[in-house]
Short mmCIF file of C-alpha atoms in Angstrom, two decimals:
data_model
loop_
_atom_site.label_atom_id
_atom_site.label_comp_id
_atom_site.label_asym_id
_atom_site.label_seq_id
_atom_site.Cartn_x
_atom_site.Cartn_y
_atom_site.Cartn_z
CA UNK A 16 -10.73 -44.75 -12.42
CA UNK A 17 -11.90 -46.64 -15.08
CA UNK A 18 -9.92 -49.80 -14.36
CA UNK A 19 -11.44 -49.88 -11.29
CA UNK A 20 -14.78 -49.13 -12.18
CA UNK A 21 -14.39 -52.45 -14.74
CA UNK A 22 -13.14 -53.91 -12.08
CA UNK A 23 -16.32 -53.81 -9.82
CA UNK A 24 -18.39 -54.62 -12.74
CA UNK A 25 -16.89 -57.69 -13.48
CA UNK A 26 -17.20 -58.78 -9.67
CA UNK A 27 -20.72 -57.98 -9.73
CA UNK A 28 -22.27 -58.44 -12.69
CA UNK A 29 -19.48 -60.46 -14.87
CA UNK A 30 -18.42 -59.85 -18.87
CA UNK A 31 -19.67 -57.96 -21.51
CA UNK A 32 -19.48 -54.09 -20.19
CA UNK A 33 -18.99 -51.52 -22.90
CA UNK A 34 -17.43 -48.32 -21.07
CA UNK A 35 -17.93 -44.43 -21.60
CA UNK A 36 -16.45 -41.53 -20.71
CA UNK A 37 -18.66 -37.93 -20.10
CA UNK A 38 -15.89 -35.10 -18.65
CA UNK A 39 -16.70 -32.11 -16.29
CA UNK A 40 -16.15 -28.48 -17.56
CA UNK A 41 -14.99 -25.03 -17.13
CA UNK A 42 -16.39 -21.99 -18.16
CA UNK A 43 -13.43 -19.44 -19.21
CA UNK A 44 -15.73 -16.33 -19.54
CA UNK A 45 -19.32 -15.69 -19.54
CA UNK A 46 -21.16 -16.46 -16.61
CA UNK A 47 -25.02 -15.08 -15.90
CA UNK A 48 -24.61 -14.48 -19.70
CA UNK A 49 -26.63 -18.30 -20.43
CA UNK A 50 -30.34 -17.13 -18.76
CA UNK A 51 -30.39 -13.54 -20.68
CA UNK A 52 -29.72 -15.59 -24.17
CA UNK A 53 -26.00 -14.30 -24.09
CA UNK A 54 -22.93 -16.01 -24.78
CA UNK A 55 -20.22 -18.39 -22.90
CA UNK A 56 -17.33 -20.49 -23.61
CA UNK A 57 -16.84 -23.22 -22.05
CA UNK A 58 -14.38 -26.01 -22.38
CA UNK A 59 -14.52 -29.91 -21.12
CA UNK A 60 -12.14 -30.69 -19.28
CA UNK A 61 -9.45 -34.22 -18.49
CA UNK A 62 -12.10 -35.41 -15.15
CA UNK A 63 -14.84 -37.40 -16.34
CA UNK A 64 -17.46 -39.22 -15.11
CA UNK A 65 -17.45 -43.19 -15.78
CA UNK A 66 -19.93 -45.78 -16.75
CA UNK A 67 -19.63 -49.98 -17.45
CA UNK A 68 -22.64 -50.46 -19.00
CA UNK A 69 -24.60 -53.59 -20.04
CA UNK A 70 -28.21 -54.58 -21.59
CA UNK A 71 -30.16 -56.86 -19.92
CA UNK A 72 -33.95 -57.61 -19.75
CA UNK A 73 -37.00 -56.69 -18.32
CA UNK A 74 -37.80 -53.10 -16.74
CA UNK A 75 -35.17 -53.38 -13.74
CA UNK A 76 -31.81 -51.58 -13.71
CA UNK A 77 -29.57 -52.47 -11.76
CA UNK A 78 -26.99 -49.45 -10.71
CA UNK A 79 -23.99 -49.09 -8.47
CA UNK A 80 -22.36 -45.61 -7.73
CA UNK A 81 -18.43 -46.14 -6.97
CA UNK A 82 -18.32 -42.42 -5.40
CA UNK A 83 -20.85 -43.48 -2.89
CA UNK A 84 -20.32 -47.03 -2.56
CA UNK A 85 -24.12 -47.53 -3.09
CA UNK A 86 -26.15 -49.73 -5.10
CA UNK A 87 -29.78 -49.79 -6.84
CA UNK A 88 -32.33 -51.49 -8.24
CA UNK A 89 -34.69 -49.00 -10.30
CA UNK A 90 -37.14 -50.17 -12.70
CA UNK A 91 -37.32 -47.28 -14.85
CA UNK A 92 -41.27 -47.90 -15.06
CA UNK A 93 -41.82 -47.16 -11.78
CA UNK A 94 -41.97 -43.68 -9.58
CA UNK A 95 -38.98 -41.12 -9.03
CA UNK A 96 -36.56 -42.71 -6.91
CA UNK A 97 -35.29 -41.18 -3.24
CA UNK A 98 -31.75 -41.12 -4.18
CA UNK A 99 -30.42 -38.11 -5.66
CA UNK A 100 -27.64 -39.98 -7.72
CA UNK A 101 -30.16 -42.10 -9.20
CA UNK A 102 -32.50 -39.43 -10.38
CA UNK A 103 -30.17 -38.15 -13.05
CA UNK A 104 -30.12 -41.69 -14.29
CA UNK A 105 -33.51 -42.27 -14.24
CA UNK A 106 -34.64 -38.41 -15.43
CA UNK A 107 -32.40 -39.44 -18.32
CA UNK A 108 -34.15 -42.36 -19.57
CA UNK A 109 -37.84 -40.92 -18.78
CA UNK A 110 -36.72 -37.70 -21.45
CA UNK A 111 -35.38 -40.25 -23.97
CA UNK A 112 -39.31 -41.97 -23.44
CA UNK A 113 -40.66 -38.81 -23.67
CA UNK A 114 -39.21 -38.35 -27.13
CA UNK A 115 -39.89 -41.83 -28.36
CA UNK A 116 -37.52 -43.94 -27.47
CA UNK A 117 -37.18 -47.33 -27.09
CA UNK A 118 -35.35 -47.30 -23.56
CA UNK A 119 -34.12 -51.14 -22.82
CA UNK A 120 -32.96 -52.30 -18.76
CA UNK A 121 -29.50 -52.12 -17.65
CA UNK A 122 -26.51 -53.07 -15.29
CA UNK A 123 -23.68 -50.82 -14.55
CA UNK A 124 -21.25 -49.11 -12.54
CA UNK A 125 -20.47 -45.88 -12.44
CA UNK A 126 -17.83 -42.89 -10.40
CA UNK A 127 -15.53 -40.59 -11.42
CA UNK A 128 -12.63 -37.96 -10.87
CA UNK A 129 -14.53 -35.09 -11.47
CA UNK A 130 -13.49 -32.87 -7.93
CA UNK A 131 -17.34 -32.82 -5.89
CA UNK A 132 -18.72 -28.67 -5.26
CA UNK A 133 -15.65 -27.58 -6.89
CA UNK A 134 -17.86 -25.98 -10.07
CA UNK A 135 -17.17 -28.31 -12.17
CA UNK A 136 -20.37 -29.87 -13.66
CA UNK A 137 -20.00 -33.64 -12.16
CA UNK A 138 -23.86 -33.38 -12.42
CA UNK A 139 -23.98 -32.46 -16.13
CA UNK A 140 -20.90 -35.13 -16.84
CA UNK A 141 -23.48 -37.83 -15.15
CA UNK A 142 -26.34 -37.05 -17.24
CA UNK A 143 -24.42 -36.74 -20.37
CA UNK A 144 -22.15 -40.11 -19.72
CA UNK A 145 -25.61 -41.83 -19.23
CA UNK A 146 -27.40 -40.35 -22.42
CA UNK A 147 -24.45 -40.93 -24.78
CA UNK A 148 -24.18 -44.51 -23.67
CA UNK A 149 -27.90 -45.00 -23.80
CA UNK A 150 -28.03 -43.66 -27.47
CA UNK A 151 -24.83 -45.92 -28.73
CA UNK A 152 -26.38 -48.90 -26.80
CA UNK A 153 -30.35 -49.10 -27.83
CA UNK A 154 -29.07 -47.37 -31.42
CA UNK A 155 -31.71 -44.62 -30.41
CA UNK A 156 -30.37 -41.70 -33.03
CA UNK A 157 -30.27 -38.86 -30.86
CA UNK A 158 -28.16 -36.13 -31.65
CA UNK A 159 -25.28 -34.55 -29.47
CA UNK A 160 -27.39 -31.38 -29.02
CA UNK A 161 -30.66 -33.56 -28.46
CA UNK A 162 -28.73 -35.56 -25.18
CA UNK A 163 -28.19 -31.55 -24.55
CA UNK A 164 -31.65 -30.75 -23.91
CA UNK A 165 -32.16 -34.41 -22.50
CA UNK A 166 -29.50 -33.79 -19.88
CA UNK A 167 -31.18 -29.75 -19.40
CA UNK A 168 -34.46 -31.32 -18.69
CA UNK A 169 -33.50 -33.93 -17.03
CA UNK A 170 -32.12 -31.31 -13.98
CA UNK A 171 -35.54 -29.27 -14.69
CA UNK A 172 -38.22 -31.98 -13.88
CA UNK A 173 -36.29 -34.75 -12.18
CA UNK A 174 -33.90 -32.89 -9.82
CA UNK A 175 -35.58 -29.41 -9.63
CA UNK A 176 -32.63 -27.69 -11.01
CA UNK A 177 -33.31 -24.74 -13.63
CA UNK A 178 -30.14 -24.92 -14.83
CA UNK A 179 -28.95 -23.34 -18.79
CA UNK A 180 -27.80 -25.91 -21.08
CA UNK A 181 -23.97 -24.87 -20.93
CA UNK A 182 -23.01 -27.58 -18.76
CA UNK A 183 -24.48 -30.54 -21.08
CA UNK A 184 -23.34 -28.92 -23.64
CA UNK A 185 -19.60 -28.59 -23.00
CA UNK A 186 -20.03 -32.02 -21.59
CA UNK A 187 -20.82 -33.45 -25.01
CA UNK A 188 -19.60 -31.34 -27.91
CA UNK A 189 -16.28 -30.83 -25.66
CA UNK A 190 -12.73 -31.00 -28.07
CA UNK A 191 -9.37 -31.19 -26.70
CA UNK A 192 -7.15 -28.34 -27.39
CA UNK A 193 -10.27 -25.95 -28.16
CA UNK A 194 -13.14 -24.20 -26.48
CA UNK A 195 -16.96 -23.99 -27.41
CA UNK A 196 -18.32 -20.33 -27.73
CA UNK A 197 -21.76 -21.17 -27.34
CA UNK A 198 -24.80 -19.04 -28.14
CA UNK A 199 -27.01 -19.45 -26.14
CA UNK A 200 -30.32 -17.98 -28.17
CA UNK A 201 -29.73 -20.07 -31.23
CA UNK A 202 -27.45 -22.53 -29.62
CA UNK A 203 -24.91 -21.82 -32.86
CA UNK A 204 -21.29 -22.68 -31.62
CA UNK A 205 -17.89 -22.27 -32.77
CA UNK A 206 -15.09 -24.24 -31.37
CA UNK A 207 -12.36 -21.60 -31.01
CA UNK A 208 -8.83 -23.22 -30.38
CA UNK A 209 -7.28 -23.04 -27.00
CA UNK A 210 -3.65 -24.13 -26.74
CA UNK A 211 -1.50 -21.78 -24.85
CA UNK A 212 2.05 -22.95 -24.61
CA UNK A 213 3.51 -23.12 -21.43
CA UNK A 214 0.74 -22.34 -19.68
CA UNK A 215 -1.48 -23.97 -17.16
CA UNK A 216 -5.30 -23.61 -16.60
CA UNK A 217 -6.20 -24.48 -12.74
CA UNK A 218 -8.30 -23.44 -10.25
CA UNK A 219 -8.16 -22.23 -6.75
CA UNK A 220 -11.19 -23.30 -4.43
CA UNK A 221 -12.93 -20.44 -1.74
CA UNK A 222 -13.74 -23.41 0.28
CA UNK A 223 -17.45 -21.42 0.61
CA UNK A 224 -20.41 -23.20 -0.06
CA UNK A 225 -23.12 -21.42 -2.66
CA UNK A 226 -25.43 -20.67 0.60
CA UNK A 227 -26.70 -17.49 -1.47
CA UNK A 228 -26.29 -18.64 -5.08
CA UNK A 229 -30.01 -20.09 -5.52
CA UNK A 230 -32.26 -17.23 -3.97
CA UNK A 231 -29.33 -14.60 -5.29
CA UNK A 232 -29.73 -16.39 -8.57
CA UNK A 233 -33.44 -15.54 -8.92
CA UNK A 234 -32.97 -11.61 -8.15
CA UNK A 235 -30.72 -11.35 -10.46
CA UNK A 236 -32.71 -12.60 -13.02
CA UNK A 237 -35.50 -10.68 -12.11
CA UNK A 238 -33.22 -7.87 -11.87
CA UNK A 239 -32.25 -8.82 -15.30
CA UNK A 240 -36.00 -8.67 -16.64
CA UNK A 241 -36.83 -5.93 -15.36
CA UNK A 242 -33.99 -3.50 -17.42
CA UNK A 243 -35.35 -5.62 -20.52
CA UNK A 244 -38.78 -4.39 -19.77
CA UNK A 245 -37.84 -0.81 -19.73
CA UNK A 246 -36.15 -0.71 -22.76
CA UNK A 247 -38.82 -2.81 -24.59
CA UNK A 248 -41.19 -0.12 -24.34
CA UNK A 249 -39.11 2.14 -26.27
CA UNK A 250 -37.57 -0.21 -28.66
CA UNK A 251 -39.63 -2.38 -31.22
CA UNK A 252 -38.00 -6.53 -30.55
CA UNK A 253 -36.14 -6.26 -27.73
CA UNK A 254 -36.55 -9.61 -25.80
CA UNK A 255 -33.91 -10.40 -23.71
CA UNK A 256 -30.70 -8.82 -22.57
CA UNK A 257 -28.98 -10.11 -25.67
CA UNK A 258 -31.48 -7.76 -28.04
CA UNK A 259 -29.97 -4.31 -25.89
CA UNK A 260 -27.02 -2.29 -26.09
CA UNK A 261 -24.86 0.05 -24.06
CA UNK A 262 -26.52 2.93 -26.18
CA UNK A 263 -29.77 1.93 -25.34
CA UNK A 264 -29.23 0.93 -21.83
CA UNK A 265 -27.69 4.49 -20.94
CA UNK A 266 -30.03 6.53 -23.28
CA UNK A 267 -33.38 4.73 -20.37
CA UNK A 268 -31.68 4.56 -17.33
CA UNK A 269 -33.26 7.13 -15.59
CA UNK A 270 -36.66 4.69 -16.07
CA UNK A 271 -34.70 1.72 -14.08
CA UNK A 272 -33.39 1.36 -10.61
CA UNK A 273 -29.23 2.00 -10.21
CA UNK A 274 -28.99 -1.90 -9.12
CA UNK A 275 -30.84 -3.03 -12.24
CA UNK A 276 -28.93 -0.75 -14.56
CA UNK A 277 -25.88 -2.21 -13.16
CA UNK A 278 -26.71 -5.58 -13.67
CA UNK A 279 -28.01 -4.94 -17.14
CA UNK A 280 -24.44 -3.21 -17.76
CA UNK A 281 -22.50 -6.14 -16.67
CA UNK A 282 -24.41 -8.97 -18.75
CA UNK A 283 -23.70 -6.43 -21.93
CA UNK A 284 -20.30 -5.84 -21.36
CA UNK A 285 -19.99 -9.68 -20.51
CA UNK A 286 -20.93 -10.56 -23.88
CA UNK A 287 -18.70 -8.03 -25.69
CA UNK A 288 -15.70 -9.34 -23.32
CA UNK A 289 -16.10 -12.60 -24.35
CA UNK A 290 -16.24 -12.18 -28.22
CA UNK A 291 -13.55 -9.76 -28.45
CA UNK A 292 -11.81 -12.64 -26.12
CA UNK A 293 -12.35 -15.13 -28.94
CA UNK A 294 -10.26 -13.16 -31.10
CA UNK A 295 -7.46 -12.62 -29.02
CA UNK A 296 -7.89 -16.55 -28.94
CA UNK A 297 -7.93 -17.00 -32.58
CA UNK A 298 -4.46 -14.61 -32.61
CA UNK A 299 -3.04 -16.48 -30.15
CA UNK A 300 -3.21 -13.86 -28.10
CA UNK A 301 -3.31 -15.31 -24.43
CA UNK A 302 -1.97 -11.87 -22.84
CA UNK A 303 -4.91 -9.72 -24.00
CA UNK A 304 -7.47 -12.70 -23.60
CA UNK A 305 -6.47 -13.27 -20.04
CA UNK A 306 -7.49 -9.38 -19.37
CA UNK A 307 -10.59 -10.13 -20.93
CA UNK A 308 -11.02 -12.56 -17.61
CA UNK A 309 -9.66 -9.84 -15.39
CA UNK A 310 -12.47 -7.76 -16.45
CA UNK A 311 -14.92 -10.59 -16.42
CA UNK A 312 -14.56 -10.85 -12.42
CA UNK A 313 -14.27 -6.85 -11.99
CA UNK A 314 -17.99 -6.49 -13.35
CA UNK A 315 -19.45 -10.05 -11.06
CA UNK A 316 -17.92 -8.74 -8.10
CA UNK A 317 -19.05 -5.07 -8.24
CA UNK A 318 -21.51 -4.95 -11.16
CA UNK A 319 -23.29 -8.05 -10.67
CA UNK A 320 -22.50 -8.78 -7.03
CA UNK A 321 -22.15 -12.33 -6.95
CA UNK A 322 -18.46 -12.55 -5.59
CA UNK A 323 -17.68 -12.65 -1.70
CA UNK A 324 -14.12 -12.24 0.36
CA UNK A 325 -12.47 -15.19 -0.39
CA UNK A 326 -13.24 -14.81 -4.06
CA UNK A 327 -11.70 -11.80 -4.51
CA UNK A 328 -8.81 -12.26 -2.45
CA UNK A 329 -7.93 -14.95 -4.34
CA UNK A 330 -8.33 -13.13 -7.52
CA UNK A 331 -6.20 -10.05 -5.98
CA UNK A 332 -3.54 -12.11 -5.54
CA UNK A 333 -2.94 -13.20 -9.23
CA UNK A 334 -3.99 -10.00 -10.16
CA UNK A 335 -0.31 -8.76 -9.09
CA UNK A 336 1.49 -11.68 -9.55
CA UNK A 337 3.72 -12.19 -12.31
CA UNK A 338 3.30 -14.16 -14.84
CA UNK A 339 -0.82 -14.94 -14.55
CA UNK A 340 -2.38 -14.03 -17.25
CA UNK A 341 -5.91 -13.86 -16.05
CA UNK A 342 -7.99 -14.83 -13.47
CA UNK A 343 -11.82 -14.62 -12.39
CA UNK A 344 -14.49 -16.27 -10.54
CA UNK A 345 -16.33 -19.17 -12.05
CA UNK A 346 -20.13 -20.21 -11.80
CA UNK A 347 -22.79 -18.50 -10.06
CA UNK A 348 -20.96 -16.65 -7.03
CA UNK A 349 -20.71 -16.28 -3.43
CA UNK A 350 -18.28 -19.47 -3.05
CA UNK A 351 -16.55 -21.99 -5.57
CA UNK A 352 -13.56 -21.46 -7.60
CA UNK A 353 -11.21 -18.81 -9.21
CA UNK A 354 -10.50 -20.23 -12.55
CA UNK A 355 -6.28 -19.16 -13.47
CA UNK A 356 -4.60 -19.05 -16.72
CA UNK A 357 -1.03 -18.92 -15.41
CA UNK A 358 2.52 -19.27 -17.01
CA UNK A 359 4.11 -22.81 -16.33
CA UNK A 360 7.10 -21.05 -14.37
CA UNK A 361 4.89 -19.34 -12.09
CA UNK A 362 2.53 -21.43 -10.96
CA UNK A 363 4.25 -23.44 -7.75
CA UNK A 364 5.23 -19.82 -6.71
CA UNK A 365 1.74 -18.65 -7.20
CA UNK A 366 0.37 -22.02 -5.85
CA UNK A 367 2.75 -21.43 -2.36
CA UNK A 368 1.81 -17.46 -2.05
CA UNK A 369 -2.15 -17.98 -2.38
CA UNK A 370 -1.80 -21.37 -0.35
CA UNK A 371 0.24 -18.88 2.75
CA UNK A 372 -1.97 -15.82 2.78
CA UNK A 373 -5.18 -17.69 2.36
CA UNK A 374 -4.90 -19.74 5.46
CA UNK A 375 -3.17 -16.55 7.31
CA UNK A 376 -6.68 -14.81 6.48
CA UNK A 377 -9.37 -17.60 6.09
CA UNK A 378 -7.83 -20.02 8.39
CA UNK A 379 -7.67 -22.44 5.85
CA UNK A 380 -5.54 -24.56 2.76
CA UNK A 381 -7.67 -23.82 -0.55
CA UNK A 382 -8.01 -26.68 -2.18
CA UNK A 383 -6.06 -26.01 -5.77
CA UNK A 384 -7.11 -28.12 -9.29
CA UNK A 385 -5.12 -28.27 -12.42
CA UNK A 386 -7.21 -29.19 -15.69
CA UNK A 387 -6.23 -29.44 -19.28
CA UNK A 388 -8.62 -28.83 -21.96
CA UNK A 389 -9.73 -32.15 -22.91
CA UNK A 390 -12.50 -34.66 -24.98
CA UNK A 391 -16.19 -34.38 -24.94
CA UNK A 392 -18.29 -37.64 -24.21
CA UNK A 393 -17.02 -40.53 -26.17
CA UNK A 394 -17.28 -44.59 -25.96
CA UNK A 395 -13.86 -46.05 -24.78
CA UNK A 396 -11.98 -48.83 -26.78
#
């Protein structure tokens, strides 16, 4: 991809490109753990998003997007533009302003090989390709964590996304061969390792569209609030979700609808799941991590409710086959992926058997993605 993406540079805009690399990511456990100041881990991943990038003069970019075979001319002084691709670009630079920064024009071409509403964060690798090469370029001293926030607010006020910061995050402070348990109160992380021989990390596609995820999204974290705000009137600095445990959670349930105590319950037991899964990491132990993940998509399909059929089916499936480790849904629910950790010498078995019985039910071939634990955002030699 990047050969090709020099390639088109050179034919439009000649010499002098310097290239970057910003991957997608996957989150192993921990999801609607980010908005009640919980914990995930997340690692990048071996699909990246792409940029040739060059100064040039003036106010006017200049921007072509390989994926969609479209190109641009944005002054980045001007209003919002109408394309969608080009607002992450031009939310970028507008945060970097807003901070300071001395923002200069630019040509460049831009795709990737991160898979499209597979999960995967392709918007979050775009925003964090274009910050990191923005910072190297102009020599504008922002910090990893900084193009973090940059990339956040970026999806907040130019795309109308109120997305965590997970995403950017991974995106950026992403290490091959290790995960980032991210906290995401303090934004402390630890980059646990993550090498499990003779295993594979992929993930199976539902083929179903989020339809529900946004408005289903919002209950839930109203849901969420609302068990907080029970058990802050009893006990003194409890904020969020994070600040309350299973003790306290049990000892006011009878103040707090079934549904919300549920949902409260999952998020807890979430974060406990994933720390005691970064020990079994730290052991080695891929056995007892992967039922960490079981676990994980036992409380979002009936705790938190965010699963549907083809989810679980999915998950069922590697649930009894040999040799998978661990398996659970991945993101924000009601379509995407089931993310696998699966032993090398059964996954074309397991590939064939989920492949078979998913069309037989759905009527359809998922679509299957292998990814390797890989580099966070970089500049390319």
């Amino acid at each position: 991809m990047i050969y090709k993406i020099q390639e088109e540079f050179q034919k439009r805009f000649g010499e002098g490109a310097v290239c970057y690399a910003s991957p997608g990511r996957v989150n192993l456990i921990g999801d609607h753990t980010d908005y009640n100041l919980g914990f995930v881990l997340p690692g990048a991943i071996d699909k990246a998003i792409y940029v040739a990038i060059r100064p040039v003069e003036g106010t006017v970019c200049r921007l072509y997007s390989m994926d969609y075979g479209e190109s641009l001319e944005l002054d980045m002084t001007g209003s919002l533009p109408e394309k969608l691709w080009a607002r992450f670009i031009y939310g970028v630079v507008q945060e970097m302003k807003k901070r300071g920064a001395e923002v200069g024009a630019f040509e460049c071409v831009f795709g990737g090989d991160v898979p499209l509403g597979a999960g995967l964060s392709s918007s979050a690798a775009l925003e964090s390709v274009f910050g990191y090469a923005l910072n190297d370029l102009f020599s504008l001293g922002f910090s990893r964590a900084d193009l973090a926030r940059i990339g956040q607010m970026t999806e907040h006020n130019y795309v109308g996304v109120k997305c965590g910061i997970m995403d950017e995050f991974a995106s950026l402070f992403g290490q091959r061969g290790k995960v980032i348990r991210l906290d995401c109160r303090s934004l402390e992380y630890e980059l646990v390792p993550f090498e499990p021989a003779g295993c594979r990390v992929m993930l199976v596609d539902s083929m179903v569209k989020h339809s529900l995820a946004s408005s289903e999204y919002n209950v839930r974290r109203e849901q969420s609030e609302a068990g907080v705000a029970v058990v802050a009137k009893h006990v003194k600095g409890v904020e969020s979700l994070r600040d309350v445990t299973m003790d306290m959670l049990d000892t006011y349930k009878d103040e707090m609808e079934p549904v919300v105590y549920r949902r409260c319950a999952y998020v807890i037991q979430e974060n406990l799941r994933l720390l005691e899964g970064c020990d079994f990491l730290k052991r080695g132990d891929y056995k007892a991590f992967g039922q960490k993940m079981f676990g994980s998509h036992e409380g979002l399909s009936r705790e938190y409710e965010v699963s549907c059929a083809e989810l679980d089916f999915i998950e069922e499936i590697a649930r009894k086959t040999p040799g998978m480790l661990g398996a659970r849904m991945m993101g924000g629910g009601f379509g995407g992926c089931v993310i696998h950790l699966v032993e090398e010498q059964a996954h074309d078995a397991y590939l064939d058997e989920v492949k078979s019985r998913f069309q037989a039910r759905f009527g359809q071939i998922p679509r299957v993605i292998d990814v390797v634990i890989g580099d966070g955002a970089r500049k390319l030699a």
